[in-house]
Amino acid sequence: MKNASGHTFHIPVMGLGFTIDSPIKVARFGISSVVSIIQVDLIEQMREFYCKQSGEEYTPIPIEDVDHRAKRVTAYLDLMQRIVDKQVEDMKNEPFEEGNDIVKYFKLLPEDSPLKGLYVEMTKMQGAEKDVAQIQLRGKIVTGAINVNIMTKVDNLNYAKDGQLLPVEYSDATSALRGFANSTLNSSVVFSAGLNPRLFAFLENFPDFFPDANGIIRKKIILKVSDYRSAIIQGKFLAKKGLWVSEFRIESGLNCGGHAFPTEGYLLGPILEEFKIKKQELARELTQICNQALSQKNRLRLSENSEIQITVQGGIGTSREDKFLREYYNIDSTGWGSPFLLVPEATNVDEATLQQLAHAKQADYFLSHASPLGVPFNNFRKSSSEEQRKERIQKNRPGSPCYKKLLAFNTEFTEQPICTASREYQHKKLKAVLADPDLSEEQRAERSNEITEKDCLCEGLASSALLTNNIPDPHKLVAVTICPGPNLAYFSKVFSLEEMVGHIYGRTTILNSLYRPHMFINEFKMYVDYLRKEIDKNVISMNEKQAKYFSSFKGNLFKGMEYYRTLLTKMVEEPVEFKKKMKEELDALESDLNFATVVLKAAVLS
């Protein structure tokens, strides 16, 4: 199944600022993208910028307004909708001439798109017949969705100017959700990072999340999940409130950008297989639960044949992989994220960082512990934020000023939560570590590195958007944190939108010369490396619970390996040499897993 526009891919959310205005860049071409709506200071800065760009009057929404977070989100989303609507209206009035957006719209479509076929036929026509065909084509243009993202873990309570704790409806994620709910958008909110009961319950306050008199849900729910179990738990939680999940967006636990949420050794292929087998069962079960709740609320019920879309993202790199995912697993859309960081027409990456990415080596991408969330975070060694973090340590001033406080969760030293990346926390924590008499010098050094590895994401993940658009930062914090997935190592150039979309659809190939295993193998390697590092980290003092976890993890990887051996026989379009190489890589991974088994057994016995 394709998107309504005919495209078979979407651009996922990236950071706080990299896709903050992607809809303004690509929606008119029928490409859907996702905007992060949690960093409301950045949102207000972008709204001011685009008001000036579009000739609209800008009226600031001050922080003194207790509901400024939600109001800023609503105002920016409504502005984006107006800008995109105007772009599409202007595009529809353009002549079909090379260089115009209307021609670009149809040329970007996949080759097997019926609409692309109509366009190609039109170019061969003459006279009145051609005029009629062009009118029909203009009427078939579909705008890409302006979807939004809320990371459910980023949901701090907030404080008034007088220091009083504000009610829960003014928390970060809840405010962002209210901002989207009150907007004019007819699109989806993507919830990532797991179940947030308080936030999910808040959805019930807004009628747009329920079917209207015509059975249409104006604002849909998309859940980003790492496996089927997570999907069914969260899906049922929402269905019991009468809330329908229109899409489950599966993301690789490790082969992705931004925060990584490793599964317990469950690999992407077997996860997709489970969704493929249980998709209809999942839809039926959630429909039944949802309709029971809707009846109790005296709301219109869903159709008994309601469908759920299953999409996937994380590490996709070739048109063959993309096609296999869609055709073999019946995937409705694929997410292409990190490669679009090299496409200025689609994302915000400042020139210095853009050139660093274009010339990066494979070793420049690494899984770090930089996030104050305590979740593994895909990082880039050459980023200016990494340089800044190290410089601060050298100057004996580790940590960052903390203005946004989106990730302020720690109360170890303070009554009000502070962020573990903040200068205040790191100063206090390092002092405590140095004063601990039970730690050896080696242990002190290790703890100190763990403390100072945390970096400010609120500023770093937003600054590139400010630099790209020449928007001054009031605090002069311009160091860029960028979080590509490791798959970006195979792309080494700045690309046009046509080049990247052409690569996705197999019209051209833009990979560099670096040998690239299949995405399933790449992810498998990441999981084996992750397991070995975790075992090594705990090998000296491993307890029974940890040993059981690692054993289960390893067992799931072995099951995944056997699944891929069987899958090789079903990859009929792949060349024989490719499948032979993939089998050799699986054999090598089996050896690595066997070695991990030996280490694990030795740790348990000791």
Coordinates of C-alpha atoms in Angstrom, one line a residue:
M1 CA 0.0 0.0 0.0
K2 CA 1.3 3.5 -0.9
N3 CA 0.7 6.8 0.8
A4 CA -2.2 8.8 -0.7
S5 CA 0.3 10.8 -2.6
G6 CA 1.8 7.8 -4.3
H7 CA 5.1 7.9 -2.4
T8 CA 6.2 4.7 -0.5
F9 CA 8.5 6.4 2.0
H10 CA 8.3 9.1 4.7
I11 CA 10.9 11.2 6.5
P12 CA 10.9 10.4 10.3
V13 CA 11.6 13.0 13.0
M14 CA 15.3 13.8 13.4
G15 CA 16.5 15.6 16.5
L16 CA 14.7 18.7 17.6
G17 CA 15.6 20.9 14.7
F18 CA 16.7 18.8 11.7
T19 CA 13.1 18.3 10.6
I20 CA 11.5 21.2 12.4
D21 CA 10.4 22.7 9.0
S22 CA 10.7 19.8 6.7
P23 CA 7.0 20.0 5.7
I24 CA 7.6 23.5 4.3
K25 CA 10.4 22.0 2.3
V26 CA 8.9 18.7 1.0
A27 CA 5.1 18.5 1.7
R28 CA 4.1 20.1 -1.5
F29 CA 5.9 17.3 -3.3
G30 CA 3.6 14.7 -1.6
I31 CA 6.3 13.7 0.9
S32 CA 5.2 13.2 4.5
S33 CA 7.6 14.2 7.3
V34 CA 7.6 14.5 11.1
V35 CA 8.2 17.6 13.2
S36 CA 9.4 17.5 16.8
I37 CA 7.1 19.8 18.9
I38 CA 8.7 19.5 22.4
Q39 CA 11.3 22.4 22.2
V40 CA 8.9 25.3 22.2
D41 CA 11.6 28.0 22.3
L42 CA 12.9 26.7 19.0
I43 CA 9.4 26.5 17.7
E44 CA 8.8 30.2 18.5
Q45 CA 12.0 31.2 16.8
M46 CA 11.1 29.3 13.7
R47 CA 7.6 30.8 13.7
E48 CA 9.1 34.3 13.8
F49 CA 11.4 33.4 11.0
Y50 CA 8.7 32.0 8.7
C51 CA 6.3 34.8 9.5
K52 CA 8.8 37.2 8.1
Q53 CA 9.5 34.9 5.1
S54 CA 5.8 34.6 4.2
G55 CA 4.9 38.2 5.0
E56 CA 2.7 37.4 7.9
E57 CA 2.6 39.5 11.0
Y58 CA 4.5 37.9 13.9
T59 CA 2.9 38.3 17.4
P60 CA 5.2 36.9 20.1
I61 CA 3.8 34.4 22.6
P62 CA 5.6 35.3 25.8
I63 CA 6.8 32.7 28.4
E64 CA 4.8 34.7 31.0
D65 CA 1.7 33.1 29.5
V66 CA 1.1 30.0 31.6
D67 CA 0.0 28.1 28.5
H68 CA 2.7 29.4 26.2
R69 CA 4.1 26.0 25.4
A70 CA 0.8 24.7 23.9
K71 CA 0.0 28.1 22.2
R72 CA 3.4 28.2 20.5
V73 CA 3.0 24.8 19.1
T74 CA -0.5 25.5 17.8
A75 CA 0.6 28.8 16.2
Y76 CA 3.6 27.3 14.5
L77 CA 1.7 24.3 13.2
D78 CA -1.1 26.5 11.8
L79 CA 1.5 28.7 10.2
M80 CA 3.1 25.7 8.5
Q81 CA -0.3 24.5 7.2
R82 CA -1.0 27.9 5.7
I83 CA 2.5 28.1 4.1
V84 CA 2.2 24.6 2.6
D85 CA -1.4 25.2 1.4
K86 CA -0.2 28.4 -0.4
Q87 CA 2.8 26.5 -1.9
V88 CA 0.5 23.8 -3.3
E89 CA -2.0 26.4 -4.6
D90 CA 0.8 28.2 -6.4
M91 CA 2.2 24.9 -7.7
K92 CA -1.1 23.9 -9.2
N93 CA -1.2 27.1 -11.2
E94 CA 2.3 26.6 -12.7
P95 CA 2.7 25.6 -16.3
F96 CA 4.1 22.1 -16.9
E97 CA 7.6 23.4 -17.8
E98 CA 11.0 22.0 -16.7
G99 CA 12.2 23.6 -13.6
N100 CA 8.8 24.2 -12.1
D101 CA 7.7 22.5 -8.9
I102 CA 4.7 20.9 -10.6
V103 CA 7.0 19.0 -12.9
K104 CA 9.2 18.1 -10.0
Y105 CA 6.2 16.7 -8.1
F106 CA 5.4 14.1 -10.8
K107 CA 9.0 13.3 -11.6
L108 CA 9.7 12.4 -8.0
L109 CA 7.0 9.8 -7.9
P110 CA 8.0 6.1 -8.1
E111 CA 8.1 4.6 -11.6
D112 CA 5.2 2.2 -10.8
S113 CA 2.9 5.0 -9.6
P114 CA -0.2 5.2 -11.7
L115 CA -0.1 8.9 -11.4
K116 CA 3.5 9.0 -12.7
G117 CA 2.2 6.9 -15.7
L118 CA -0.5 9.5 -16.4
Y119 CA 2.1 12.3 -16.3
V120 CA 4.4 10.5 -18.7
E121 CA 1.4 9.9 -21.1
M122 CA 0.5 13.6 -20.8
T123 CA 4.0 14.6 -22.0
K124 CA 3.4 12.8 -25.2
M125 CA 0.1 14.5 -26.0
Q126 CA -0.7 17.5 -28.0
G127 CA -3.3 20.3 -28.1
A128 CA -6.7 20.0 -26.3
E129 CA -6.0 16.5 -25.2
K130 CA -2.9 17.6 -23.4
D131 CA -4.7 20.5 -21.8
V132 CA -7.4 18.1 -20.4
A133 CA -4.8 15.7 -19.1
Q134 CA -3.0 18.6 -17.3
I135 CA -6.2 19.7 -15.6
Q136 CA -6.7 16.1 -14.4
L137 CA -3.1 15.9 -13.1
R138 CA -3.5 19.1 -11.2
G139 CA -6.6 17.7 -9.5
K140 CA -4.7 14.6 -8.4
I141 CA -1.9 16.4 -6.5
V142 CA -1.9 15.2 -2.8
T143 CA 0.0 17.1 -0.1
G144 CA 2.4 15.2 2.1
A145 CA 1.4 15.0 5.8
I146 CA 2.6 17.4 8.4
N147 CA 3.0 14.9 11.2
V148 CA 4.4 15.7 14.7
N149 CA 6.4 13.8 17.2
I150 CA 6.3 13.7 21.0
M151 CA 8.9 11.7 22.9
T152 CA 6.8 10.4 25.8
K153 CA 9.6 10.3 28.3
V154 CA 10.2 14.1 27.9
D155 CA 7.3 15.1 30.1
N156 CA 8.6 17.1 33.0
L157 CA 6.2 19.1 35.2
N158 CA 6.9 22.8 35.0
Y159 CA 7.1 25.6 37.5
A160 CA 5.6 29.1 37.5
K161 CA 7.7 32.2 37.8
D162 CA 7.1 32.3 41.6
G163 CA 8.4 28.7 41.9
Q164 CA 5.1 27.1 42.4
L165 CA 4.5 23.7 40.7
L166 CA 2.1 24.0 37.8
P167 CA -0.8 21.5 37.3
V168 CA 0.0 18.4 35.2
E169 CA -1.8 19.7 32.1
Y170 CA 1.2 22.2 31.7
S171 CA 3.8 19.5 31.6
D172 CA 6.1 19.4 28.6
A173 CA 4.6 16.5 26.6
T174 CA 1.0 17.3 27.6
S175 CA 1.4 20.9 26.5
A176 CA 2.8 19.8 23.2
L177 CA -0.1 17.4 22.7
R178 CA -2.6 20.1 23.5
G179 CA -0.8 22.4 21.0
F180 CA -1.2 19.8 18.3
A181 CA -4.8 19.0 19.2
N182 CA -5.8 22.6 19.0
S183 CA -4.1 23.1 15.6
T184 CA -5.8 23.0 12.2
L185 CA -3.8 20.0 11.1
N186 CA -5.5 16.9 9.8
S187 CA -2.5 14.6 10.4
S188 CA -0.9 12.3 13.0
V189 CA 1.0 12.5 16.2
V190 CA 3.9 10.0 16.5
F191 CA 4.5 8.9 20.1
S192 CA 7.9 7.5 20.7
A193 CA 9.9 6.1 23.7
G194 CA 7.1 3.9 25.2
L195 CA 3.9 4.2 27.1
N196 CA 3.1 7.3 29.2
P197 CA -0.2 6.6 30.9
R198 CA -0.8 10.2 31.9
L199 CA -0.1 11.6 28.4
F200 CA -2.2 8.9 26.7
A201 CA -5.1 9.5 29.0
F202 CA -5.0 13.2 28.1
L203 CA -5.9 12.3 24.5
E204 CA -9.5 11.7 25.6
N205 CA -10.0 15.4 26.1
F206 CA -9.9 16.2 22.4
P207 CA -12.7 15.1 20.0
D208 CA -10.4 15.1 17.0
F209 CA -8.8 11.9 18.2
F210 CA -12.2 10.1 17.9
P211 CA -14.3 9.4 14.8
D212 CA -16.5 12.3 13.7
A213 CA -20.1 12.1 12.3
N214 CA -18.6 10.8 9.1
G215 CA -16.4 8.2 10.7
I216 CA -13.3 10.3 10.0
I217 CA -10.5 10.7 12.7
R218 CA -9.0 14.1 12.0
K219 CA -6.0 13.6 14.2
K220 CA -4.5 10.1 14.2
I221 CA -2.2 8.3 16.5
I222 CA 1.0 6.6 15.4
L223 CA 3.0 4.5 17.9
K224 CA 6.7 4.1 17.3
V225 CA 7.5 0.6 18.6
S226 CA 10.5 -1.8 18.7
D227 CA 8.5 -5.1 18.8
Y228 CA 5.1 -6.7 18.6
R229 CA 4.7 -7.0 22.4
S230 CA 5.2 -3.2 22.8
A231 CA 2.6 -2.6 20.1
I232 CA -0.1 -4.8 21.6
I233 CA 0.4 -3.4 25.1
Q234 CA 0.2 0.2 24.0
G235 CA -2.4 -0.4 21.4
K236 CA -4.8 -2.0 24.0
F237 CA -4.1 0.7 26.5
L238 CA -5.3 3.3 24.0
A239 CA -8.1 1.1 22.6
K240 CA -9.7 0.8 26.1
K241 CA -10.1 4.5 26.0
G242 CA -11.7 4.4 22.5
L243 CA -8.5 5.7 20.9
W244 CA -7.5 4.0 17.6
V245 CA -3.9 3.5 16.6
S246 CA -3.8 4.0 12.9
E247 CA -0.2 3.0 12.4
F248 CA 2.5 1.1 14.2
R249 CA 5.9 2.5 13.2
I250 CA 8.5 -0.2 13.8
E251 CA 12.1 1.0 14.3
S252 CA 15.3 -1.0 14.6
G253 CA 16.4 -1.0 18.2
L254 CA 20.0 -0.2 17.4
N255 CA 20.3 0.6 13.6
C256 CA 18.6 4.0 13.9
G257 CA 19.4 7.6 14.6
G258 CA 18.9 9.5 17.8
H259 CA 18.0 7.5 21.0
A260 CA 18.4 3.7 20.6
F261 CA 16.1 1.4 22.4
P262 CA 17.7 -2.1 22.1
T263 CA 15.4 -5.0 22.3
E264 CA 16.3 -8.2 24.3
G265 CA 18.1 -9.5 21.2
Y266 CA 15.0 -9.5 19.0
L267 CA 16.1 -8.6 15.4
L268 CA 14.2 -6.6 12.9
G269 CA 13.5 -9.4 10.5
P270 CA 11.7 -11.7 13.0
I271 CA 9.9 -8.7 14.4
L272 CA 8.5 -7.8 11.0
E273 CA 7.6 -11.5 10.4
E274 CA 5.5 -11.4 13.6
F275 CA 3.7 -8.3 12.5
K276 CA 3.1 -9.8 9.0
I277 CA 1.5 -12.9 10.5
K278 CA -0.5 -11.1 13.2
K279 CA -1.5 -7.9 11.4
Q280 CA -5.1 -8.8 10.8
E281 CA -5.5 -10.4 14.3
L282 CA -4.1 -7.2 15.8
A283 CA -6.5 -5.0 13.8
R284 CA -9.5 -7.2 14.8
E285 CA -8.6 -7.3 18.5
L286 CA -8.0 -3.5 18.8
T287 CA -11.1 -2.7 16.8
Q288 CA -13.2 -4.8 19.1
I289 CA -11.8 -3.3 22.3
C290 CA -11.9 0.2 20.8
N291 CA -15.6 -0.1 19.7
Q292 CA -16.6 -1.3 23.1
A293 CA -15.1 1.8 24.6
L294 CA -16.6 4.1 22.0
S295 CA -20.0 2.6 22.6
Q296 CA -19.7 3.4 26.3
K297 CA -18.7 6.9 25.5
N298 CA -21.7 7.2 23.1
R299 CA -19.4 7.9 20.2
L300 CA -19.5 6.7 16.6
R301 CA -17.9 3.2 16.3
L302 CA -15.1 2.3 14.0
S303 CA -15.8 0.1 10.9
E304 CA -15.3 -3.6 11.7
N305 CA -12.8 -3.7 8.8
S306 CA -10.6 -0.9 10.1
E307 CA -7.1 -1.3 9.0
I308 CA -3.8 -0.6 10.7
Q309 CA -0.8 0.5 8.8
I310 CA 2.6 -1.1 9.6
T311 CA 5.6 0.9 8.6
V312 CA 9.3 0.4 9.3
Q313 CA 12.4 2.5 9.6
G314 CA 16.0 2.2 10.7
G315 CA 19.1 1.4 8.5
I316 CA 17.4 1.0 5.1
G317 CA 20.0 1.9 2.5
T318 CA 19.1 0.5 -1.0
S319 CA 16.0 0.4 -3.2
R320 CA 16.2 -3.5 -3.1
E321 CA 16.0 -3.5 0.7
D322 CA 13.2 -1.0 0.5
K323 CA 11.2 -3.0 -2.0
F324 CA 11.8 -6.3 -0.2
L325 CA 10.4 -4.8 3.1
R326 CA 7.3 -3.5 1.3
E327 CA 6.6 -6.6 -0.7
Y328 CA 7.7 -9.5 1.5
Y329 CA 6.5 -8.1 4.8
N330 CA 3.5 -6.1 3.3
I331 CA 4.9 -2.9 4.8
D332 CA 2.8 0.2 4.0
S333 CA 5.7 2.7 4.0
T334 CA 9.4 2.9 4.8
G335 CA 11.1 5.6 6.8
W336 CA 14.3 7.0 5.4
G337 CA 15.9 9.3 8.1
S338 CA 19.6 9.8 8.4
P339 CA 20.4 9.9 4.6
F340 CA 18.1 12.9 4.4
L341 CA 20.5 14.8 6.7
L342 CA 22.7 15.1 3.5
V343 CA 19.8 16.7 1.6
P344 CA 19.5 20.5 2.4
E345 CA 16.3 20.7 0.4
A346 CA 14.7 18.5 3.1
T347 CA 16.4 19.1 6.4
N348 CA 18.3 21.7 8.5
V349 CA 22.0 20.9 8.8
D350 CA 24.4 23.8 9.0
E351 CA 27.1 23.9 6.4
A352 CA 30.0 23.0 8.7
T353 CA 28.2 19.9 10.0
L354 CA 27.0 19.0 6.5
Q355 CA 30.5 18.9 5.2
Q356 CA 31.6 16.8 8.2
L357 CA 28.9 14.3 7.5
A358 CA 29.7 14.2 3.8
H359 CA 33.3 13.3 4.5
A360 CA 32.9 11.2 7.6
K361 CA 34.4 7.7 8.2
Q362 CA 32.5 4.7 9.5
A363 CA 34.3 5.1 12.9
D364 CA 32.9 8.6 13.3
Y365 CA 29.5 7.2 14.1
F366 CA 29.2 5.6 17.5
L367 CA 26.7 4.6 20.2
S368 CA 27.2 6.8 23.2
H369 CA 25.9 7.5 26.7
A370 CA 25.6 11.2 26.0
S371 CA 21.8 11.4 26.7
P372 CA 20.6 12.6 30.1
L373 CA 17.7 10.2 29.6
G374 CA 20.0 7.3 30.4
V375 CA 19.2 5.7 27.1
P376 CA 21.9 4.8 24.5
F377 CA 22.3 7.6 22.0
N378 CA 23.7 7.5 18.4
N379 CA 26.4 10.2 18.2
F380 CA 28.9 11.7 15.8
R381 CA 32.5 12.1 16.9
K382 CA 33.3 15.2 14.8
S383 CA 30.3 17.3 15.9
S384 CA 31.0 20.7 17.5
S385 CA 29.1 19.7 20.6
E386 CA 31.6 16.8 21.2
E387 CA 34.4 19.3 20.8
Q388 CA 32.7 21.7 23.2
R389 CA 32.1 19.0 25.8
K390 CA 35.8 18.0 25.8
E391 CA 37.0 21.6 25.9
R392 CA 34.8 22.2 29.0
I393 CA 36.3 19.2 30.7
Q394 CA 39.8 20.4 29.9
K395 CA 39.0 23.8 31.4
N396 CA 37.7 22.1 34.5
R397 CA 34.2 23.4 33.7
P398 CA 32.3 20.2 32.6
G399 CA 28.6 20.3 31.9
S400 CA 26.4 22.8 30.2
P401 CA 24.2 25.8 31.2
C402 CA 20.7 24.5 31.5
Y403 CA 18.1 26.8 30.1
K404 CA 15.5 24.5 28.5
K405 CA 15.3 21.9 31.3
L406 CA 13.5 19.4 29.1
L407 CA 15.6 16.5 30.5
A408 CA 15.8 17.7 34.1
F409 CA 14.9 14.5 36.0
N410 CA 17.5 14.2 38.7
T411 CA 16.8 15.1 42.4
E412 CA 19.9 13.6 44.0
F413 CA 21.2 17.0 45.1
T414 CA 18.3 19.4 44.6
E415 CA 14.6 19.6 45.5
Q416 CA 13.7 20.7 42.0
P417 CA 14.9 18.2 39.3
I418 CA 18.0 19.2 37.4
C419 CA 19.6 17.6 34.2
T420 CA 22.6 15.3 34.5
A421 CA 24.2 17.1 31.6
S422 CA 24.0 20.4 33.5
R423 CA 27.1 22.1 35.0
E424 CA 25.3 22.2 38.3
Y425 CA 24.7 18.5 38.5
Q426 CA 28.2 17.5 37.1
H427 CA 29.9 19.8 39.6
K428 CA 28.1 18.3 42.6
K429 CA 28.4 14.7 41.4
L430 CA 32.1 14.9 40.6
K431 CA 32.7 16.4 44.0
A432 CA 30.8 13.5 45.6
V433 CA 32.8 10.9 43.6
L434 CA 36.2 12.5 44.5
A435 CA 35.2 12.5 48.2
D436 CA 34.1 8.8 48.2
P437 CA 36.8 6.9 50.2
D438 CA 35.6 3.5 49.0
L439 CA 36.6 4.2 45.3
S440 CA 40.0 3.5 43.8
E441 CA 41.6 6.0 41.5
E442 CA 40.7 3.8 38.6
Q443 CA 37.1 3.7 39.7
R444 CA 37.0 7.5 40.3
A445 CA 38.3 8.1 36.7
E446 CA 35.7 5.7 35.3
R447 CA 32.8 7.3 37.3
S448 CA 34.0 10.8 36.3
N449 CA 34.0 9.8 32.6
E450 CA 30.5 8.5 32.9
I451 CA 29.3 11.7 34.5
T452 CA 30.9 14.1 32.0
E453 CA 29.9 12.0 29.0
K454 CA 26.3 13.5 29.4
D455 CA 25.7 16.3 27.0
C456 CA 23.1 19.0 26.5
L457 CA 20.6 17.8 23.9
C458 CA 18.0 20.6 24.3
E459 CA 20.4 23.1 22.8
G460 CA 22.6 20.8 20.7
L461 CA 19.8 19.1 18.7
A462 CA 18.2 22.5 18.0
S463 CA 21.2 24.7 17.1
S464 CA 21.6 23.5 13.6
A465 CA 18.2 24.9 12.6
L466 CA 19.2 28.3 14.0
L467 CA 22.6 28.3 12.2
T468 CA 21.1 27.2 8.9
N469 CA 18.5 30.0 9.0
N470 CA 20.8 32.6 10.5
I471 CA 18.7 32.9 13.6
P472 CA 20.6 34.2 16.6
D473 CA 20.6 32.2 19.8
P474 CA 19.9 34.4 22.8
H475 CA 22.4 32.4 24.9
K476 CA 25.0 32.1 22.1
L477 CA 25.0 28.3 22.5
V478 CA 25.6 27.2 18.9
A479 CA 27.5 23.9 19.2
V480 CA 25.7 21.2 17.2
T481 CA 24.8 17.8 18.4
I482 CA 23.8 15.5 15.6
C483 CA 22.6 11.9 15.9
P484 CA 22.7 10.0 12.6
G485 CA 22.2 6.3 12.5
P486 CA 25.4 4.3 11.6
N487 CA 23.8 3.7 8.1
L488 CA 24.9 7.2 7.1
A489 CA 28.5 5.9 6.8
Y490 CA 27.5 4.6 3.4
F491 CA 26.5 8.0 2.0
S492 CA 29.3 10.5 1.4
K493 CA 28.1 13.5 -0.5
V494 CA 25.6 16.4 -0.3
F495 CA 22.6 15.3 -2.4
S496 CA 19.6 17.0 -4.1
L497 CA 16.1 15.9 -3.2
E498 CA 15.8 14.3 -6.7
E499 CA 19.0 12.3 -6.1
M500 CA 17.9 10.9 -2.8
V501 CA 14.4 10.1 -3.9
G502 CA 15.8 8.6 -7.1
H503 CA 18.0 6.4 -5.0
I504 CA 15.1 5.2 -2.8
Y505 CA 13.1 4.2 -6.0
G506 CA 16.1 2.6 -7.8
R507 CA 16.5 5.2 -10.5
T508 CA 20.1 5.8 -9.4
T509 CA 22.5 4.6 -6.8
I510 CA 24.3 7.1 -4.5
L511 CA 26.1 4.8 -2.1
N512 CA 29.8 5.4 -1.6
S513 CA 32.4 2.7 -2.3
L514 CA 32.4 1.3 1.3
Y515 CA 31.3 -2.3 1.4
R516 CA 27.8 -2.4 2.8
P517 CA 26.2 -5.6 4.1
H518 CA 22.4 -6.0 4.0
M519 CA 20.6 -3.9 6.6
F520 CA 19.6 -7.1 8.5
I521 CA 23.3 -8.1 8.8
N522 CA 24.3 -4.6 9.9
E523 CA 21.7 -4.6 12.7
F524 CA 22.7 -8.2 13.7
K525 CA 26.4 -7.1 14.0
M526 CA 25.3 -4.2 16.2
Y527 CA 23.4 -6.5 18.5
V528 CA 26.3 -8.9 18.8
D529 CA 28.7 -6.0 19.6
Y530 CA 26.2 -4.6 22.1
L531 CA 25.8 -8.0 23.9
R532 CA 29.6 -8.5 24.1
K533 CA 30.2 -5.0 25.5
E534 CA 27.4 -5.5 28.1
I535 CA 28.7 -8.9 29.2
D536 CA 32.3 -7.5 29.4
K537 CA 31.0 -4.5 31.5
N538 CA 29.3 -6.9 34.0
V539 CA 31.6 -9.9 33.8
I540 CA 33.3 -9.3 37.2
S541 CA 30.2 -8.9 39.3
M542 CA 27.5 -10.6 37.3
N543 CA 24.4 -11.6 39.3
E544 CA 21.8 -14.2 38.5
K545 CA 19.3 -11.7 37.1
Q546 CA 21.9 -10.3 34.7
A547 CA 23.1 -13.8 33.6
K548 CA 19.5 -14.8 32.9
Y549 CA 19.0 -11.6 30.8
F550 CA 22.1 -12.1 28.8
S551 CA 21.2 -15.8 28.2
S552 CA 17.8 -14.8 26.9
F553 CA 19.4 -12.1 24.8
K554 CA 21.8 -14.5 23.3
G555 CA 19.1 -17.1 22.7
N556 CA 17.0 -14.6 20.8
L557 CA 20.0 -13.7 18.6
F558 CA 20.5 -17.4 17.7
K559 CA 16.8 -17.6 16.8
G560 CA 17.2 -14.5 14.6
M561 CA 20.2 -16.1 12.9
E562 CA 18.2 -19.2 12.0
Y563 CA 15.4 -17.0 10.8
Y564 CA 17.7 -15.2 8.4
R565 CA 19.2 -18.5 7.1
T566 CA 15.7 -19.5 6.1
L567 CA 14.9 -16.0 4.7
L568 CA 17.8 -16.2 2.3
T569 CA 15.8 -18.8 0.3
K570 CA 13.0 -16.3 -0.1
M571 CA 15.1 -13.4 -1.3
V572 CA 14.6 -14.4 -4.9
E573 CA 15.6 -11.1 -6.5
E574 CA 19.0 -10.9 -4.8
P575 CA 22.0 -12.2 -6.8
V576 CA 23.5 -15.6 -5.9
E577 CA 26.8 -13.9 -4.9
F578 CA 25.0 -11.5 -2.6
K579 CA 23.2 -14.4 -0.8
K580 CA 26.4 -16.4 -0.6
K581 CA 28.2 -13.4 1.1
M582 CA 25.2 -12.9 3.4
K583 CA 25.5 -16.6 4.5
E584 CA 29.2 -16.2 5.2
E585 CA 28.4 -13.1 7.3
L586 CA 25.8 -15.1 9.3
D587 CA 28.4 -17.8 9.9
A588 CA 30.9 -15.3 11.2
L589 CA 28.2 -13.8 13.5
E590 CA 27.5 -17.3 14.8
S591 CA 31.2 -17.6 15.7
D592 CA 31.0 -14.3 17.6
L593 CA 27.9 -15.4 19.4
N594 CA 29.5 -18.7 20.4
F595 CA 32.5 -16.7 21.8
A596 CA 30.0 -14.5 23.8
T597 CA 28.5 -17.8 25.1
V598 CA 31.9 -18.9 26.4
V599 CA 32.5 -15.6 28.1
L600 CA 29.0 -15.6 29.7
K601 CA 29.5 -19.2 31.0
A602 CA 32.8 -18.2 32.5
A603 CA 31.3 -15.2 34.2
V604 CA 28.5 -17.3 35.7
L605 CA 30.8 -20.0 37.0
S606 CA 33.1 -17.4 38.6

